[in-house]
CSV table of C-alpha atoms in Angstrom, one decimal:
chain,number,residue,atom,x,y,z
A,19,GLY,CA,-6.6,244.8,97.6
A,20,ALA,CA,-9.7,242.8,98.3
A,21,VAL,CA,-10.3,241.9,101.9
A,22,VAL,CA,-12.6,239.3,103.3
A,23,SER,CA,-13.4,239.4,107.0
A,24,GLN,CA,-14.5,236.3,108.8
A,25,HIS,CA,-15.8,236.3,112.3
A,26,PRO,CA,-15.4,234.8,114.8
A,27,SER,CA,-11.9,233.5,114.5
A,28,TRP,CA,-12.6,230.8,117.0
A,29,VAL,CA,-15.6,229.6,119.0
A,30,ILE,CA,-16.4,226.9,121.5
A,31,CYS,CA,-19.9,225.8,121.9
A,32,LYS,CA,-21.9,223.1,123.7
A,33,SER,CA,-23.2,220.1,121.9
A,34,GLY,CA,-26.8,220.8,120.6
A,35,THR,CA,-26.4,224.6,120.2
A,36,SER,CA,-26.1,226.5,117.0
A,37,VAL,CA,-23.2,228.7,115.9
A,38,LYS,CA,-23.2,231.4,113.3
A,39,ILE,CA,-20.1,232.3,111.3
A,40,GLU,CA,-20.0,235.6,109.3
A,41,CYS,CA,-18.1,236.3,106.1
A,42,ARG,CA,-17.9,239.9,104.9
A,43,SER,CA,-16.3,241.4,101.8
A,44,LEU,CA,-15.0,244.7,103.0
A,45,ASP,CA,-14.1,246.6,99.8
A,46,PHE,CA,-15.8,244.8,97.0
A,47,GLN,CA,-19.2,243.3,96.1
A,48,ALA,CA,-19.1,239.5,96.3
A,49,THR,CA,-21.5,238.0,93.9
A,50,THR,CA,-20.3,234.5,94.9
A,51,MET,CA,-19.2,233.2,98.2
A,52,PHE,CA,-17.8,229.7,99.1
A,53,TRP,CA,-17.7,227.9,102.3
A,54,TYR,CA,-15.0,225.3,103.0
A,55,ARG,CA,-14.3,222.9,105.8
A,56,GLN,CA,-10.8,221.9,106.5
A,57,PHE,CA,-9.9,218.8,108.6
A,58,PRO,CA,-6.6,218.5,110.4
A,59,LYS,CA,-3.7,218.1,108.0
A,60,GLN,CA,-6.1,217.9,105.0
A,61,SER,CA,-7.1,220.0,102.1
A,62,LEU,CA,-10.1,222.2,101.9
A,63,MET,CA,-13.4,220.6,101.2
A,64,LEU,CA,-16.0,222.7,99.4
A,65,MET,CA,-19.2,222.6,101.3
A,66,ALA,CA,-21.4,225.0,99.4
A,67,THR,CA,-21.5,227.9,97.0
A,68,SER,CA,-23.8,230.8,97.5
A,69,ASN,CA,-24.8,233.5,95.1
A,70,GLU,CA,-26.3,236.7,96.4
A,71,GLY,CA,-30.1,236.5,96.6
A,72,SER,CA,-30.4,232.9,95.7
A,73,LYS,CA,-30.3,229.6,97.5
A,74,ALA,CA,-26.9,228.0,98.2
A,75,THR,CA,-25.7,225.1,96.2
A,76,TYR,CA,-24.5,222.3,98.4
A,77,GLU,CA,-21.8,219.8,97.5
A,78,GLN,CA,-22.7,216.1,97.6
A,79,GLY,CA,-22.7,214.7,101.2
A,80,VAL,CA,-23.2,218.1,102.9
A,81,GLU,CA,-26.4,218.4,104.9
A,82,LYS,CA,-28.1,221.5,104.0
A,83,ASP,CA,-30.4,221.4,107.0
A,84,LYS,CA,-27.4,221.3,109.3
A,85,PHE,CA,-25.2,223.9,107.6
A,86,LEU,CA,-27.5,226.8,106.8
A,87,ILE,CA,-26.0,229.3,104.4
A,88,ASN,CA,-27.5,232.8,103.8
A,89,HIS,CA,-26.1,235.3,101.3
A,90,ALA,CA,-28.6,238.1,101.8
A,91,SER,CA,-26.4,240.9,100.5
A,92,LEU,CA,-23.4,241.5,98.2
A,93,THR,CA,-21.1,241.9,101.2
A,94,LEU,CA,-22.3,239.3,103.7
A,95,SER,CA,-22.7,235.6,103.8
A,96,THR,CA,-23.4,233.5,107.0
A,97,LEU,CA,-22.9,229.9,107.8
A,98,THR,CA,-25.0,228.5,110.7
A,99,VAL,CA,-24.0,225.2,112.1
A,100,THR,CA,-27.3,223.9,113.7
A,101,SER,CA,-27.5,221.5,116.6
A,102,ALA,CA,-23.7,221.2,116.6
A,103,HIS,CA,-22.0,218.0,117.6
A,104,PRO,CA,-18.4,217.2,118.4
A,105,GLU,CA,-17.9,215.8,114.9
A,106,ASP,CA,-18.7,219.2,113.5
A,107,SER,CA,-15.5,220.6,115.2
A,108,SER,CA,-13.4,221.8,112.4
A,109,PHE,CA,-11.8,224.8,110.7
A,110,TYR,CA,-14.3,226.6,108.4
A,111,ILE,CA,-13.1,229.1,105.8
A,112,CYS,CA,-15.1,231.3,103.5
A,113,SER,CA,-14.0,232.9,100.2
A,114,ALA,CA,-15.6,235.6,98.1
A,115,GLY,CA,-15.3,237.0,94.7
A,116,ASP,CA,-17.1,238.7,91.9
A,117,ARG,CA,-18.3,236.9,88.8
A,118,ASP,CA,-15.2,237.5,86.9
A,119,SER,CA,-12.7,236.7,89.6
A,120,TYR,CA,-9.8,234.5,88.7
A,121,GLY,CA,-9.3,233.2,92.2
A,122,TYR,CA,-11.0,234.3,95.3
A,123,THR,CA,-10.1,236.1,98.5
A,124,PHE,CA,-10.2,234.0,101.6
A,125,GLY,CA,-11.2,234.8,105.1
A,126,SER,CA,-9.0,234.0,108.0
A,127,GLY,CA,-11.0,231.0,109.0
A,128,THR,CA,-13.0,230.0,112.1
A,129,ARG,CA,-12.0,227.3,114.4
A,130,LEU,CA,-15.1,225.6,115.8
A,131,THR,CA,-14.9,223.3,118.8
A,132,VAL,CA,-18.0,221.6,120.0
A,133,VAL,CA,-17.8,220.2,123.5
B,22,GLY,CA,-14.0,216.6,86.7
B,23,ASP,CA,-11.2,218.9,87.5
B,24,SER,CA,-8.5,217.8,89.9
B,25,VAL,CA,-5.1,218.9,91.3
B,26,THR,CA,-2.3,216.6,92.4
B,27,GLN,CA,0.6,217.9,94.4
B,28,MET,CA,3.5,216.2,96.0
B,29,GLU,CA,3.0,214.9,99.5
B,30,GLY,CA,4.8,216.4,102.3
B,31,PRO,CA,6.1,217.3,104.6
B,32,VAL,CA,9.1,218.8,102.9
B,33,THR,CA,12.0,219.7,105.2
B,34,LEU,CA,14.7,222.0,103.9
B,35,SER,CA,17.6,223.9,105.4
B,36,GLU,CA,17.5,227.7,105.2
B,37,GLU,CA,18.7,229.0,101.8
B,38,ALA,CA,18.0,225.7,100.1
B,39,PHE,CA,16.2,225.5,96.7
B,40,LEU,CA,12.5,224.7,96.9
B,41,THR,CA,10.4,222.8,94.3
B,42,ILE,CA,6.8,221.7,95.0
B,43,ASN,CA,5.3,219.8,92.1
B,44,CYS,CA,1.8,220.3,91.0
B,45,THR,CA,-0.1,218.8,88.1
B,46,TYR,CA,-3.7,219.3,87.1
B,47,THR,CA,-6.5,217.9,85.0
B,48,ALA,CA,-9.2,220.2,83.6
B,49,THR,CA,-11.8,220.2,80.9
B,50,GLY,CA,-11.5,223.8,80.0
B,51,TYR,CA,-8.8,226.5,80.2
B,52,PRO,CA,-8.3,227.0,83.9
B,53,SER,CA,-6.4,229.6,85.8
B,54,LEU,CA,-3.8,228.3,88.2
B,55,PHE,CA,-2.9,229.4,91.7
B,56,TRP,CA,-0.7,228.8,94.7
B,57,TYR,CA,-2.0,229.6,98.1
B,58,VAL,CA,-0.2,229.6,101.4
B,59,GLN,CA,-1.6,228.9,104.8
B,60,TYR,CA,0.3,229.8,107.9
B,61,PRO,CA,-0.5,227.9,111.1
B,62,GLY,CA,-3.9,228.8,112.5
B,63,GLU,CA,-4.7,231.2,109.6
B,64,GLY,CA,-6.8,231.2,106.5
B,65,LEU,CA,-5.4,231.0,102.9
B,66,GLN,CA,-3.5,233.8,101.2
B,67,LEU,CA,-3.0,234.0,97.5
B,68,LEU,CA,0.7,233.6,96.8
B,69,LEU,CA,0.7,233.8,93.0
B,70,LYS,CA,-1.4,233.0,90.0
B,71,ALA,CA,-1.2,232.5,86.2
B,72,THR,CA,-4.3,232.8,83.9
B,73,LYS,CA,-3.0,231.3,80.6
B,74,ALA,CA,-0.4,229.0,79.2
B,75,ASP,CA,3.2,230.1,79.5
B,76,ASP,CA,2.4,232.8,82.1
B,77,LYS,CA,4.7,233.0,85.0
B,78,GLY,CA,3.3,234.0,88.4
B,79,SER,CA,5.8,235.4,90.9
B,80,ASN,CA,5.6,236.9,94.4
B,81,LYS,CA,8.0,237.1,97.4
B,82,GLY,CA,10.7,235.2,95.5
B,83,PHE,CA,8.3,232.3,94.6
B,84,GLU,CA,7.7,231.5,91.0
B,85,ALA,CA,5.5,229.1,89.0
B,86,THR,CA,5.0,228.7,85.2
B,87,TYR,CA,1.8,227.5,83.6
B,88,ARG,CA,2.8,224.6,81.4
B,89,LYS,CA,-0.1,223.5,79.3
B,90,GLU,CA,1.9,220.8,77.5
B,91,THR,CA,2.7,219.0,80.8
B,92,THR,CA,-0.4,220.3,82.7
B,93,SER,CA,1.9,221.4,85.5
B,94,PHE,CA,2.4,224.5,87.7
B,95,HIS,CA,5.4,223.7,89.9
B,96,LEU,CA,6.3,226.1,92.7
B,97,GLU,CA,9.9,227.2,93.1
B,98,LYS,CA,12.0,229.4,95.2
B,99,GLY,CA,15.7,229.8,95.0
B,100,SER,CA,16.5,230.4,98.7
B,101,VAL,CA,13.9,229.5,101.4
B,102,GLN,CA,13.7,231.2,104.7
B,103,VAL,CA,12.4,229.9,108.1
B,104,SER,CA,9.5,232.3,107.6
B,105,ASP,CA,8.4,230.4,104.5
B,106,SER,CA,7.4,227.5,106.7
B,107,ALA,CA,3.7,226.9,106.0
B,108,VAL,CA,1.3,224.7,104.0
B,109,TYR,CA,1.2,225.4,100.3
B,110,PHE,CA,-1.9,224.6,98.2
B,111,CYS,CA,-2.0,224.4,94.4
B,112,ALA,CA,-5.3,225.2,92.9
B,113,LEU,CA,-7.2,225.8,89.7
B,114,SER,CA,-10.3,227.7,88.9
B,115,ASP,CA,-12.5,226.9,86.0
B,116,ARG,CA,-15.9,228.1,84.9
B,117,ALA,CA,-18.6,226.0,86.6
B,118,SER,CA,-22.0,225.3,85.2
B,119,GLY,CA,-23.5,228.1,87.2
B,120,GLY,CA,-21.2,230.6,85.5
B,121,TYR,CA,-18.9,231.3,88.4
B,122,GLN,CA,-15.3,230.3,88.8
B,123,LYS,CA,-15.1,227.2,90.9
B,124,VAL,CA,-11.8,226.5,92.7
B,125,THR,CA,-10.4,223.0,93.1
B,126,PHE,CA,-7.5,222.5,95.6
B,127,GLY,CA,-4.7,220.0,95.9
B,128,THR,CA,-4.1,218.3,99.2
B,129,GLY,CA,-1.5,220.8,100.3
B,130,THR,CA,2.2,220.4,101.0
B,131,LYS,CA,3.7,221.3,104.3
B,132,LEU,CA,7.0,223.0,104.1
B,133,GLN,CA,9.3,223.2,107.1
B,134,VAL,CA,12.5,225.2,106.9
B,135,ILE,CA,15.1,224.7,109.6
B,136,PRO,CA,17.8,227.2,110.5
């Protein structure tokens, strides 16, 4: 079945630095990728939607300059948290699918801790 | 807009008990419905899905039937095991304005099964 690899699974960084998270579709071409943020004991909050070769569409309230999303190929999307601060600490999850997907395949998530 | 409402947890059951987690939805179109499961520290895994009214999704002993008349997709399992302890998310996907399938999640229900 479809597999999405997300890397790293966890990262600790210093406040003010940037962190890049990768999301790869291993055995299919992902025309659309989604990035979610999950707060403790809460549901997933959609941050942005990216389509290959075009700019990401950000949900209301998500800072596009802080959360940079690149979807340069049909198998790779990256989320860069720029100038990270402790309040950015969270669990970030990507998902990917093709245009006709009914439901998407999720990555295993990245636990970001900013100290 | 689309929304998913599921019962609040946590739900605590003894092993071999019957499980029901309620889920209702609102959608403007004809959505597909899903249940995802998240084990501690991991990403989401698709548990089952149904793409049209009266469809029954099933997997690993779990079942859910797409009820259009009651806009519901309740998750059931006849006999839970300790290994079923996880957070369960009900979700729907509908065609967004950009043409892709956008997924909306419920808040999640934590299930704890005790021996």
